[in-house]
Coordinates of C-alpha atoms in Angstrom, one line a residue:
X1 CA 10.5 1.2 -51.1
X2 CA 9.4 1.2 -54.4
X3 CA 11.4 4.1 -55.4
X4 CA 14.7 2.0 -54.1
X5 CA 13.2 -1.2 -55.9
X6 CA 13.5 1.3 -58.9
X7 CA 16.6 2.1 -58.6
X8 CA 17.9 -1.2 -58.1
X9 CA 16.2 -2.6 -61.3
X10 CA 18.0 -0.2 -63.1
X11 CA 21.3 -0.6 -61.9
X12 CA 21.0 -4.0 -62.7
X13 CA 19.2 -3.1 -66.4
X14 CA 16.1 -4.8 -66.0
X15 CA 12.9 -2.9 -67.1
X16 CA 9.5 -3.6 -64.9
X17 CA 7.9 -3.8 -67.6
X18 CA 9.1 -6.9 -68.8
X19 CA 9.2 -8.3 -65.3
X20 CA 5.2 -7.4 -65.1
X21 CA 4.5 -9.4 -68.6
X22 CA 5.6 -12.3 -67.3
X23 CA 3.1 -12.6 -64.4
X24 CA 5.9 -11.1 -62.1
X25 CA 4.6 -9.5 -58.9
X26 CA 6.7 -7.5 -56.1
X27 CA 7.2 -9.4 -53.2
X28 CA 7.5 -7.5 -50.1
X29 CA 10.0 -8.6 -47.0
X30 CA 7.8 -9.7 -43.7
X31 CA 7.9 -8.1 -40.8
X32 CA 8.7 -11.3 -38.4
X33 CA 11.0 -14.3 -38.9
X34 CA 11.7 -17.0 -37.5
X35 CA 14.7 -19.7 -37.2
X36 CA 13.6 -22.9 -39.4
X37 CA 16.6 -24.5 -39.4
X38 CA 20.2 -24.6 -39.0
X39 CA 22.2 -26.6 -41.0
X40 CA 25.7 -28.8 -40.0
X41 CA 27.6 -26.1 -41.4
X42 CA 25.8 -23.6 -39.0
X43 CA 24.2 -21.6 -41.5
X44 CA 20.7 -20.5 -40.1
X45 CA 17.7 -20.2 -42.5
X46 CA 14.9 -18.0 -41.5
X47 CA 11.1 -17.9 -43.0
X48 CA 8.1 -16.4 -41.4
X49 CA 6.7 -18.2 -38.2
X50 CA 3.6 -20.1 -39.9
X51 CA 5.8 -21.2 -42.2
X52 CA 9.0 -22.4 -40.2
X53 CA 6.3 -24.1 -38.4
X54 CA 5.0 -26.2 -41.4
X55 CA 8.7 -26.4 -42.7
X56 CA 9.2 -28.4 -39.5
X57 CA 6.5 -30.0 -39.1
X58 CA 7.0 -31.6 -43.2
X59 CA 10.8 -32.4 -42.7
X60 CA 9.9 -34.7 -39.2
X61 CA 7.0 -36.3 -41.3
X62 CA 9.4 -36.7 -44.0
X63 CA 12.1 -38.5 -41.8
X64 CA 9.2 -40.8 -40.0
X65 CA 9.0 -42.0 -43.7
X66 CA 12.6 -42.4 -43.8
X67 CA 13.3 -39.4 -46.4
X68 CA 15.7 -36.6 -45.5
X69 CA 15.4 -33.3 -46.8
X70 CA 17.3 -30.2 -45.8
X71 CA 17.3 -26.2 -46.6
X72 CA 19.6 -24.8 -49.3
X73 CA 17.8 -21.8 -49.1
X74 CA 14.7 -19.7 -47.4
X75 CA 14.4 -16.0 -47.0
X76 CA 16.6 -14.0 -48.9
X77 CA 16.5 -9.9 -48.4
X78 CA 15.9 -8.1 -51.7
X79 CA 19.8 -6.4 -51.2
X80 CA 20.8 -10.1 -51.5
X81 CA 19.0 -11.1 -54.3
X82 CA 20.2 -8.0 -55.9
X83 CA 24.2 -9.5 -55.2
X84 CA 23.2 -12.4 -56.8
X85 CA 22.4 -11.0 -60.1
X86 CA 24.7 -8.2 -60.3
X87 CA 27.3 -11.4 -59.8
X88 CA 26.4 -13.2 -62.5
X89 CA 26.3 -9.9 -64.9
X90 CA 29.1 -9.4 -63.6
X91 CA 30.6 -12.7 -64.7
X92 CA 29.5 -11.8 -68.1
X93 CA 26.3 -13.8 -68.0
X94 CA 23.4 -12.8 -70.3
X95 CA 20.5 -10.6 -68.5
X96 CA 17.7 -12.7 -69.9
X97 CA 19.3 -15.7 -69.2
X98 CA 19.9 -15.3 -65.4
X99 CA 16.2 -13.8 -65.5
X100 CA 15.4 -17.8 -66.3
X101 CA 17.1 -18.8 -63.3
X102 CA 17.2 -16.1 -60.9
X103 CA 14.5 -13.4 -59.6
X104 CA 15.2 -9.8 -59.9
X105 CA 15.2 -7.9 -57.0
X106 CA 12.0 -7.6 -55.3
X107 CA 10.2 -10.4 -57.4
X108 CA 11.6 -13.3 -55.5
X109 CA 9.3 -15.8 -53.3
X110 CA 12.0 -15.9 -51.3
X111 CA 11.9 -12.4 -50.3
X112 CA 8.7 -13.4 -48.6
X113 CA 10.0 -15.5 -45.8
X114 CA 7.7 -18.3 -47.5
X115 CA 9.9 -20.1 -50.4
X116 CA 12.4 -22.8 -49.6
X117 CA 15.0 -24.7 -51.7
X118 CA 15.0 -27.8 -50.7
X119 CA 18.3 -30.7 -51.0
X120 CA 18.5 -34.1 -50.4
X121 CA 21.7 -36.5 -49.7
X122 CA 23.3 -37.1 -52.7
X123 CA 21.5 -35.2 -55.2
X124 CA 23.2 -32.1 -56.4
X125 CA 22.1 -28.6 -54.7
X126 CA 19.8 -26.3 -57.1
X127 CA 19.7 -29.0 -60.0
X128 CA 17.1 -30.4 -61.9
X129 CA 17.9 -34.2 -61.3
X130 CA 16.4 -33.7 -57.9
X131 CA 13.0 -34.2 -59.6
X132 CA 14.7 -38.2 -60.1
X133 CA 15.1 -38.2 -55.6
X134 CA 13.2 -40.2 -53.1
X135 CA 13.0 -36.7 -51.3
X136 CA 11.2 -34.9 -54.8
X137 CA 8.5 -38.1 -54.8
X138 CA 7.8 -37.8 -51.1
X139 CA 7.6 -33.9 -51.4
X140 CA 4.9 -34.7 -54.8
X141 CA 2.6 -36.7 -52.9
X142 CA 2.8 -35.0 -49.4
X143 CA 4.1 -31.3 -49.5
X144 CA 0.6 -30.3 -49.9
X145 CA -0.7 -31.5 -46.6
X146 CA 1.6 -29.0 -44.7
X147 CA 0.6 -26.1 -47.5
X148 CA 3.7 -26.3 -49.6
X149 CA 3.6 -26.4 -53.4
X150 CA 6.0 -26.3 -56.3
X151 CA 6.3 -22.7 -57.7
X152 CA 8.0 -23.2 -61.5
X153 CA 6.8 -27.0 -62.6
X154 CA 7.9 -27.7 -66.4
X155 CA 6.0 -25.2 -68.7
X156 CA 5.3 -22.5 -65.8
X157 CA 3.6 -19.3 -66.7
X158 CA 6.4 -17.1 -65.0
X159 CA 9.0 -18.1 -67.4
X160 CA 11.4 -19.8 -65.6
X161 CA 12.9 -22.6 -65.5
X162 CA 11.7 -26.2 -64.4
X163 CA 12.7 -25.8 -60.4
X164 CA 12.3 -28.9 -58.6
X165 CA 14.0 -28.0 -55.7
X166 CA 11.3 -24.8 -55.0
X167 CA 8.7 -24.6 -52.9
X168 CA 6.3 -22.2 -51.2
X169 CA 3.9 -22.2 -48.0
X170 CA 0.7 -21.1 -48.3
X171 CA -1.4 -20.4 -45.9

């Protein structure tokens, strides 16, 4: 794996190394998911069991307090995430730029089947003024209590950008 997680980076232009000073660590696929939603559109989103579980679980608390939120995104394969930024270079984008905003290949929680986007009606997908939602103050005060956390709050370590919309299980 690490030899195809290699040549991926490469392709791609992204050195390790840089990924590695920046706290980065290599997130492996799981084994096992499971269905943890399916939107109106149809589209299914998978995460591990545990965590499709507590994903449940938080959204029906959530609507008992009259907030809706919804899955943009969960697990994503490494060869998808890999689409994603070869799109975007391909688009002429700068490589450090989309290294703000997207994971490389291999490095992205959502690669773990644990890491969910998260929407809300009327607030636009993947966008920073979903910190401002009723859905983004429920998910402050109560993610926690089914084990999910914000990864990238303002000022994160990893060196990317303020993510409102992105959260992880923990166990």
């Amino acid at each position: 794996m690490l030899a195809e997680l290699a040549a991926r980076l490469a392709e791609l232009g992204i050195v390790p190394a840089d990924l590695h000073a920046r706290g980065l660590e290599i997130h492996a696929e799981p084994a096992e998911l499971a269905l943890a939603e399916t939107n109106a559109e149809g589209r299914e989103f998978y995460l591990v069991p545990s965590a499709a579980a507590a994903w449940q679980a938080m959204r029906a608390a959530a609507a008992e307090d009259g907030v809706e939120i919804f899955l943009l995104s969960a697990f994503r394969s490494m060869e998808r995430q890999h689409e994603i930024v070869a799109a975007k270079l391909a688009r002429g984008l700068d490589l450090g730029e989309i290294l703000r905003v997207s994971a490389a290949p291999g490095f992205s929680e959502h690669h773990t089947g644990c890491a969910v986007d998260i929407g809300a009606p009327g607030s636009l997908p993947l966008e920073e003024v979903f910190e401002a939602t009723t859905a983004f103050g429920w998910l402050s005060c109560r993610a926690a209590d089914f084990g999910f956390h914000l990864s990238y709050p303002r000022g994160n370590a990893s060196g990317y950008l303020y993510e409102p919309w992105h959260w992880r299980w923990r166990a």
